[in-house]
Amino acid sequence: MNDNRLAAAQAEHNRVLRQVMAADGYLELGMPAQAERELDQLGDCGELQPAVDFLFGQAFQKQSRFIEAIDRLQNAAESISAPFNRGAWAALGECFEAEGQHELAEVALMFAETSGIPDDWDDGDSASTASNFTEEAAFSEEMSFEGFNVEVDEFDSWQPAPQDEVGRGSRTNRLPKFDR
């Protein structure tokens, strides 16, 4: 019985992951409406919700639907651990700018330009210094979704970021919610 539930959960996880990767592919091809349709078919995404929010935000942004994009991108920027959330912050800043929210754009872009990890941060692991994280998380305009570009089999061992007291990734930057 437990094996059947485990197999069903694994199959569902793989289905969701394939749809997320398909949506990312549509965005890379400049097809945001198709990416949105792919994402609309998803139900509960569990651990992948931040990635789904980021992709929805990008799809909305590319269709000049900035208000819708802001909500999704802000969720992604707050939920994805720093420094991997830099692409979400950059896109959020662009959307704020397009909506005339210049001060919020400036703050979001500031978060996009920094790793979110203090220079003197050290958890005792010499491989996890701030400069190493910054180098690993360097993003480009085209490929700001680096943290999720993995094969389906590799994703099975992925673990979510540690959670802080409000249930979000512990090393995230936050802005107040955008007031429409």
PDB file of C-alpha atoms in Angstrom:
ATOM      1  CA  MET A   1       0.000   0.000   0.000  1.00  0.00           C
ATOM      2  CA  ASN A   2       2.735   2.464   0.967  1.00  0.00           C
ATOM      3  CA  ASP A   3       4.686   1.577  -2.184  1.00  0.00           C
ATOM      4  CA  ASN A   4       1.663   2.514  -4.304  1.00  0.00           C
ATOM      5  CA  ARG A   5       1.294   5.880  -2.580  1.00  0.00           C
ATOM      6  CA  LEU A   6       4.996   6.558  -2.925  1.00  0.00           C
ATOM      7  CA  ALA A   7       4.920   5.658  -6.619  1.00  0.00           C
ATOM      8  CA  ALA A   8       1.862   7.870  -7.163  1.00  0.00           C
ATOM      9  CA  ALA A   9       3.501  10.777  -5.340  1.00  0.00           C
ATOM     10  CA  GLN A  10       6.684  10.329  -7.385  1.00  0.00           C
ATOM     11  CA  ALA A  11       4.701  10.226 -10.627  1.00  0.00           C
ATOM     12  CA  GLU A  12       2.821  13.408  -9.675  1.00  0.00           C
ATOM     13  CA  HIS A  13       6.062  15.158  -8.719  1.00  0.00           C
ATOM     14  CA  ASN A  14       7.617  14.192 -12.062  1.00  0.00           C
ATOM     15  CA  ARG A  15       4.523  15.404 -13.954  1.00  0.00           C
ATOM     16  CA  VAL A  16       4.637  18.789 -12.212  1.00  0.00           C
ATOM     17  CA  LEU A  17       8.372  19.074 -12.810  1.00  0.00           C
ATOM     18  CA  ARG A  18       7.958  18.283 -16.523  1.00  0.00           C
ATOM     19  CA  GLN A  19       5.284  20.985 -16.844  1.00  0.00           C
ATOM     20  CA  VAL A  20       7.463  23.510 -14.998  1.00  0.00           C
ATOM     21  CA  MET A  21      10.361  22.706 -17.318  1.00  0.00           C
ATOM     22  CA  ALA A  22       8.071  22.950 -20.363  1.00  0.00           C
ATOM     23  CA  ALA A  23       6.871  26.384 -19.225  1.00  0.00           C
ATOM     24  CA  ASP A  24      10.492  27.483 -18.773  1.00  0.00           C
ATOM     25  CA  GLY A  25      11.207  26.278 -22.307  1.00  0.00           C
ATOM     26  CA  TYR A  26       8.270  28.235 -23.712  1.00  0.00           C
ATOM     27  CA  LEU A  27       9.580  31.375 -22.001  1.00  0.00           C
ATOM     28  CA  GLU A  28      13.043  30.829 -23.479  1.00  0.00           C
ATOM     29  CA  LEU A  29      11.415  30.560 -26.908  1.00  0.00           C
ATOM     30  CA  GLY A  30       9.550  33.846 -26.374  1.00  0.00           C
ATOM     31  CA  MET A  31       6.152  32.166 -26.015  1.00  0.00           C
ATOM     32  CA  PRO A  32       4.790  33.541 -22.706  1.00  0.00           C
ATOM     33  CA  ALA A  33       1.122  32.756 -23.430  1.00  0.00           C
ATOM     34  CA  GLN A  34       1.982  29.075 -23.943  1.00  0.00           C
ATOM     35  CA  ALA A  35       4.055  29.085 -20.759  1.00  0.00           C
ATOM     36  CA  GLU A  36       1.101  30.552 -18.875  1.00  0.00           C
ATOM     37  CA  ARG A  37      -1.229  27.857 -20.256  1.00  0.00           C
ATOM     38  CA  GLU A  38       1.208  25.160 -19.169  1.00  0.00           C
ATOM     39  CA  LEU A  39       1.449  26.631 -15.664  1.00  0.00           C
ATOM     40  CA  ASP A  40      -2.335  27.062 -15.415  1.00  0.00           C
ATOM     41  CA  GLN A  41      -2.693  23.272 -15.618  1.00  0.00           C
ATOM     42  CA  LEU A  42      -0.745  22.797 -12.402  1.00  0.00           C
ATOM     43  CA  GLY A  43      -2.525  22.272  -9.131  1.00  0.00           C
ATOM     44  CA  ASP A  44      -0.669  22.176  -5.838  1.00  0.00           C
ATOM     45  CA  CYS A  45       3.029  22.504  -6.642  1.00  0.00           C
ATOM     46  CA  GLY A  46       4.362  21.991  -3.132  1.00  0.00           C
ATOM     47  CA  GLU A  47       8.094  22.687  -3.019  1.00  0.00           C
ATOM     48  CA  LEU A  48       8.040  23.920  -6.618  1.00  0.00           C
ATOM     49  CA  GLN A  49       5.620  26.800  -5.910  1.00  0.00           C
ATOM     50  CA  PRO A  50       8.388  29.452  -5.792  1.00  0.00           C
ATOM     51  CA  ALA A  51       9.622  28.295  -9.216  1.00  0.00           C
ATOM     52  CA  VAL A  52       6.066  28.343 -10.558  1.00  0.00           C
ATOM     53  CA  ASP A  53       5.538  31.861  -9.183  1.00  0.00           C
ATOM     54  CA  PHE A  54       8.770  32.996 -10.839  1.00  0.00           C
ATOM     55  CA  LEU A  55       7.741  31.526 -14.198  1.00  0.00           C
ATOM     56  CA  PHE A  56       4.224  32.989 -13.964  1.00  0.00           C
ATOM     57  CA  GLY A  57       5.785  36.359 -13.133  1.00  0.00           C
ATOM     58  CA  GLN A  58       8.069  36.178 -16.154  1.00  0.00           C
ATOM     59  CA  ALA A  59       5.185  35.162 -18.420  1.00  0.00           C
ATOM     60  CA  PHE A  60       3.037  38.050 -17.186  1.00  0.00           C
ATOM     61  CA  GLN A  61       5.950  40.486 -17.475  1.00  0.00           C
ATOM     62  CA  LYS A  62       6.628  39.486 -21.088  1.00  0.00           C
ATOM     63  CA  GLN A  63       2.953  40.128 -21.849  1.00  0.00           C
ATOM     64  CA  SER A  64       3.131  43.588 -20.173  1.00  0.00           C
ATOM     65  CA  ARG A  65       0.761  42.425 -17.432  1.00  0.00           C
ATOM     66  CA  PHE A  66       2.900  44.054 -14.771  1.00  0.00           C
ATOM     67  CA  ILE A  67       0.433  44.101 -11.860  1.00  0.00           C
ATOM     68  CA  GLU A  68      -0.085  40.331 -12.140  1.00  0.00           C
ATOM     69  CA  ALA A  69       3.657  39.835 -12.563  1.00  0.00           C
ATOM     70  CA  ILE A  70       4.486  41.875  -9.453  1.00  0.00           C
ATOM     71  CA  ASP A  71       2.445  39.637  -7.168  1.00  0.00           C
ATOM     72  CA  ARG A  72       4.009  36.405  -8.461  1.00  0.00           C
ATOM     73  CA  LEU A  73       7.543  37.792  -8.654  1.00  0.00           C
ATOM     74  CA  GLN A  74       7.359  39.176  -5.124  1.00  0.00           C
ATOM     75  CA  ASN A  75       6.276  35.759  -3.831  1.00  0.00           C
ATOM     76  CA  ALA A  76       9.155  34.128  -5.721  1.00  0.00           C
ATOM     77  CA  ALA A  77      11.732  36.690  -4.578  1.00  0.00           C
ATOM     78  CA  GLU A  78      10.709  36.206  -0.946  1.00  0.00           C
ATOM     79  CA  SER A  79      10.475  32.400  -1.131  1.00  0.00           C
ATOM     80  CA  ILE A  80      13.627  31.520  -3.058  1.00  0.00           C
ATOM     81  CA  SER A  81      16.722  31.605  -0.864  1.00  0.00           C
ATOM     82  CA  ALA A  82      19.358  34.243  -1.478  1.00  0.00           C
ATOM     83  CA  PRO A  83      21.407  34.442  -3.628  1.00  0.00           C
ATOM     84  CA  PHE A  84      19.313  32.337  -6.003  1.00  0.00           C
ATOM     85  CA  ASN A  85      16.441  34.840  -5.890  1.00  0.00           C
ATOM     86  CA  ARG A  86      18.351  37.574  -7.716  1.00  0.00           C
ATOM     87  CA  GLY A  87      16.583  36.966 -11.033  1.00  0.00           C
ATOM     88  CA  ALA A  88      13.196  37.323  -9.359  1.00  0.00           C
ATOM     89  CA  TRP A  89      14.276  40.594  -7.692  1.00  0.00           C
ATOM     90  CA  ALA A  90      15.559  41.950 -11.031  1.00  0.00           C
ATOM     91  CA  ALA A  91      12.320  41.113 -12.845  1.00  0.00           C
ATOM     92  CA  LEU A  92      10.307  42.553  -9.946  1.00  0.00           C
ATOM     93  CA  GLY A  93      12.276  45.798 -10.157  1.00  0.00           C
ATOM     94  CA  GLU A  94      11.581  46.049 -13.883  1.00  0.00           C
ATOM     95  CA  CYS A  95       7.851  45.543 -13.286  1.00  0.00           C
ATOM     96  CA  PHE A  96       7.760  48.172 -10.530  1.00  0.00           C
ATOM     97  CA  GLU A  97       9.546  50.576 -12.893  1.00  0.00           C
ATOM     98  CA  ALA A  98       7.051  49.844 -15.690  1.00  0.00           C
ATOM     99  CA  GLU A  99       4.207  50.629 -13.266  1.00  0.00           C
ATOM    100  CA  GLY A 100       5.802  53.921 -12.213  1.00  0.00           C
ATOM    101  CA  GLN A 101       6.732  52.681  -8.734  1.00  0.00           C
ATOM    102  CA  HIS A 102      10.276  54.061  -8.973  1.00  0.00           C
ATOM    103  CA  GLU A 103      11.189  53.808  -5.285  1.00  0.00           C
ATOM    104  CA  LEU A 104      10.104  50.170  -5.048  1.00  0.00           C
ATOM    105  CA  ALA A 105      11.920  49.449  -8.311  1.00  0.00           C
ATOM    106  CA  GLU A 106      15.105  50.912  -6.872  1.00  0.00           C
ATOM    107  CA  VAL A 107      14.872  48.753  -3.750  1.00  0.00           C
ATOM    108  CA  ALA A 108      14.075  45.566  -5.688  1.00  0.00           C
ATOM    109  CA  LEU A 109      16.960  46.193  -8.080  1.00  0.00           C
ATOM    110  CA  MET A 110      19.248  46.797  -5.113  1.00  0.00           C
ATOM    111  CA  PHE A 111      18.354  43.315  -3.806  1.00  0.00           C
ATOM    112  CA  ALA A 112      19.013  41.906  -7.293  1.00  0.00           C
ATOM    113  CA  GLU A 113      22.508  43.383  -7.330  1.00  0.00           C
ATOM    114  CA  THR A 114      23.575  41.922  -3.986  1.00  0.00           C
ATOM    115  CA  SER A 115      23.923  38.313  -2.957  1.00  0.00           C
ATOM    116  CA  GLY A 116      21.810  38.788   0.162  1.00  0.00           C
ATOM    117  CA  ILE A 117      24.576  37.157   2.161  1.00  0.00           C
ATOM    118  CA  PRO A 118      26.772  39.348   4.390  1.00  0.00           C
ATOM    119  CA  ASP A 119      30.435  39.479   3.318  1.00  0.00           C
ATOM    120  CA  ASP A 120      31.581  38.198   6.704  1.00  0.00           C
ATOM    121  CA  TRP A 121      29.054  35.343   6.827  1.00  0.00           C
ATOM    122  CA  ASP A 122      30.640  31.992   7.618  1.00  0.00           C
ATOM    123  CA  ASP A 123      28.805  28.858   8.674  1.00  0.00           C
ATOM    124  CA  GLY A 124      32.044  26.979   9.353  1.00  0.00           C
ATOM    125  CA  ASP A 125      32.191  25.459   5.869  1.00  0.00           C
ATOM    126  CA  SER A 126      35.007  27.044   3.868  1.00  0.00           C
ATOM    127  CA  ALA A 127      33.177  26.221   0.623  1.00  0.00           C
ATOM    128  CA  SER A 128      30.151  28.303   1.605  1.00  0.00           C
ATOM    129  CA  THR A 129      31.584  31.790   1.887  1.00  0.00           C
ATOM    130  CA  ALA A 130      29.636  34.760   0.596  1.00  0.00           C
ATOM    131  CA  SER A 131      31.924  35.135  -2.434  1.00  0.00           C
ATOM    132  CA  ASN A 132      31.454  31.472  -3.381  1.00  0.00           C
ATOM    133  CA  PHE A 133      27.671  31.809  -3.177  1.00  0.00           C
ATOM    134  CA  THR A 134      27.810  34.987  -5.237  1.00  0.00           C
ATOM    135  CA  GLU A 135      29.888  33.306  -7.926  1.00  0.00           C
ATOM    136  CA  GLU A 136      27.645  30.229  -7.983  1.00  0.00           C
ATOM    137  CA  ALA A 137      24.471  32.273  -8.169  1.00  0.00           C
ATOM    138  CA  ALA A 138      25.579  34.725 -10.836  1.00  0.00           C
ATOM    139  CA  PHE A 139      22.661  35.093 -13.182  1.00  0.00           C
ATOM    140  CA  SER A 140      22.122  36.393 -16.684  1.00  0.00           C
ATOM    141  CA  GLU A 141      19.068  38.111 -18.123  1.00  0.00           C
ATOM    142  CA  GLU A 142      18.343  35.055 -20.262  1.00  0.00           C
ATOM    143  CA  MET A 143      18.857  32.379 -17.645  1.00  0.00           C
ATOM    144  CA  SER A 144      17.855  33.591 -14.218  1.00  0.00           C
ATOM    145  CA  PHE A 145      16.180  30.272 -13.436  1.00  0.00           C
ATOM    146  CA  GLU A 146      19.489  28.419 -12.936  1.00  0.00           C
ATOM    147  CA  GLY A 147      18.659  26.815  -9.612  1.00  0.00           C
ATOM    148  CA  PHE A 148      15.967  24.659 -11.170  1.00  0.00           C
ATOM    149  CA  ASN A 149      17.681  23.501 -14.373  1.00  0.00           C
ATOM    150  CA  VAL A 150      18.140  19.878 -13.390  1.00  0.00           C
ATOM    151  CA  GLU A 151      17.170  16.514 -14.745  1.00  0.00           C
ATOM    152  CA  VAL A 152      14.035  14.909 -13.320  1.00  0.00           C
ATOM    153  CA  ASP A 153      16.058  12.178 -11.583  1.00  0.00           C
ATOM    154  CA  GLU A 154      18.412  14.725  -9.985  1.00  0.00           C
ATOM    155  CA  PHE A 155      15.486  16.666  -8.573  1.00  0.00           C
ATOM    156  CA  ASP A 156      14.325  13.735  -6.450  1.00  0.00           C
ATOM    157  CA  SER A 157      16.999  14.458  -3.848  1.00  0.00           C
ATOM    158  CA  TRP A 158      16.319  18.215  -3.669  1.00  0.00           C
ATOM    159  CA  GLN A 159      15.479  19.613  -0.246  1.00  0.00           C
ATOM    160  CA  PRO A 160      13.804  22.981   0.383  1.00  0.00           C
ATOM    161  CA  ALA A 161      15.699  25.831   2.010  1.00  0.00           C
ATOM    162  CA  PRO A 162      15.568  25.980   5.813  1.00  0.00           C
ATOM    163  CA  GLN A 163      12.477  27.806   7.005  1.00  0.00           C
ATOM    164  CA  ASP A 164      12.460  30.766   9.358  1.00  0.00           C
ATOM    165  CA  GLU A 165       9.743  31.748  11.815  1.00  0.00           C
ATOM    166  CA  VAL A 166       7.387  33.018   9.097  1.00  0.00           C
ATOM    167  CA  GLY A 167       7.743  29.928   6.920  1.00  0.00           C
ATOM    168  CA  ARG A 168       9.864  31.430   4.173  1.00  0.00           C
ATOM    169  CA  GLY A 169      13.442  30.662   3.143  1.00  0.00           C
ATOM    170  CA  SER A 170      15.771  31.784   5.889  1.00  0.00           C
ATOM    171  CA  ARG A 171      18.096  33.862   3.702  1.00  0.00           C
ATOM    172  CA  THR A 172      15.626  35.965   1.784  1.00  0.00           C
ATOM    173  CA  ASN A 173      15.143  39.650   1.296  1.00  0.00           C
ATOM    174  CA  ARG A 174      11.649  41.039   1.725  1.00  0.00           C
ATOM    175  CA  LEU A 175       9.725  44.102   0.583  1.00  0.00           C
ATOM    176  CA  PRO A 176       6.331  45.161   1.867  1.00  0.00           C
ATOM    177  CA  LYS A 177       3.531  43.801  -0.305  1.00  0.00           C
ATOM    178  CA  PHE A 178       2.764  46.018  -3.284  1.00  0.00           C
ATOM    179  CA  ASP A 179      -0.398  48.033  -2.661  1.00  0.00           C
ATOM    180  CA  ARG A 180      -2.468  48.219  -5.834  1.00  0.00           C
TER     181      ARG A 180
END
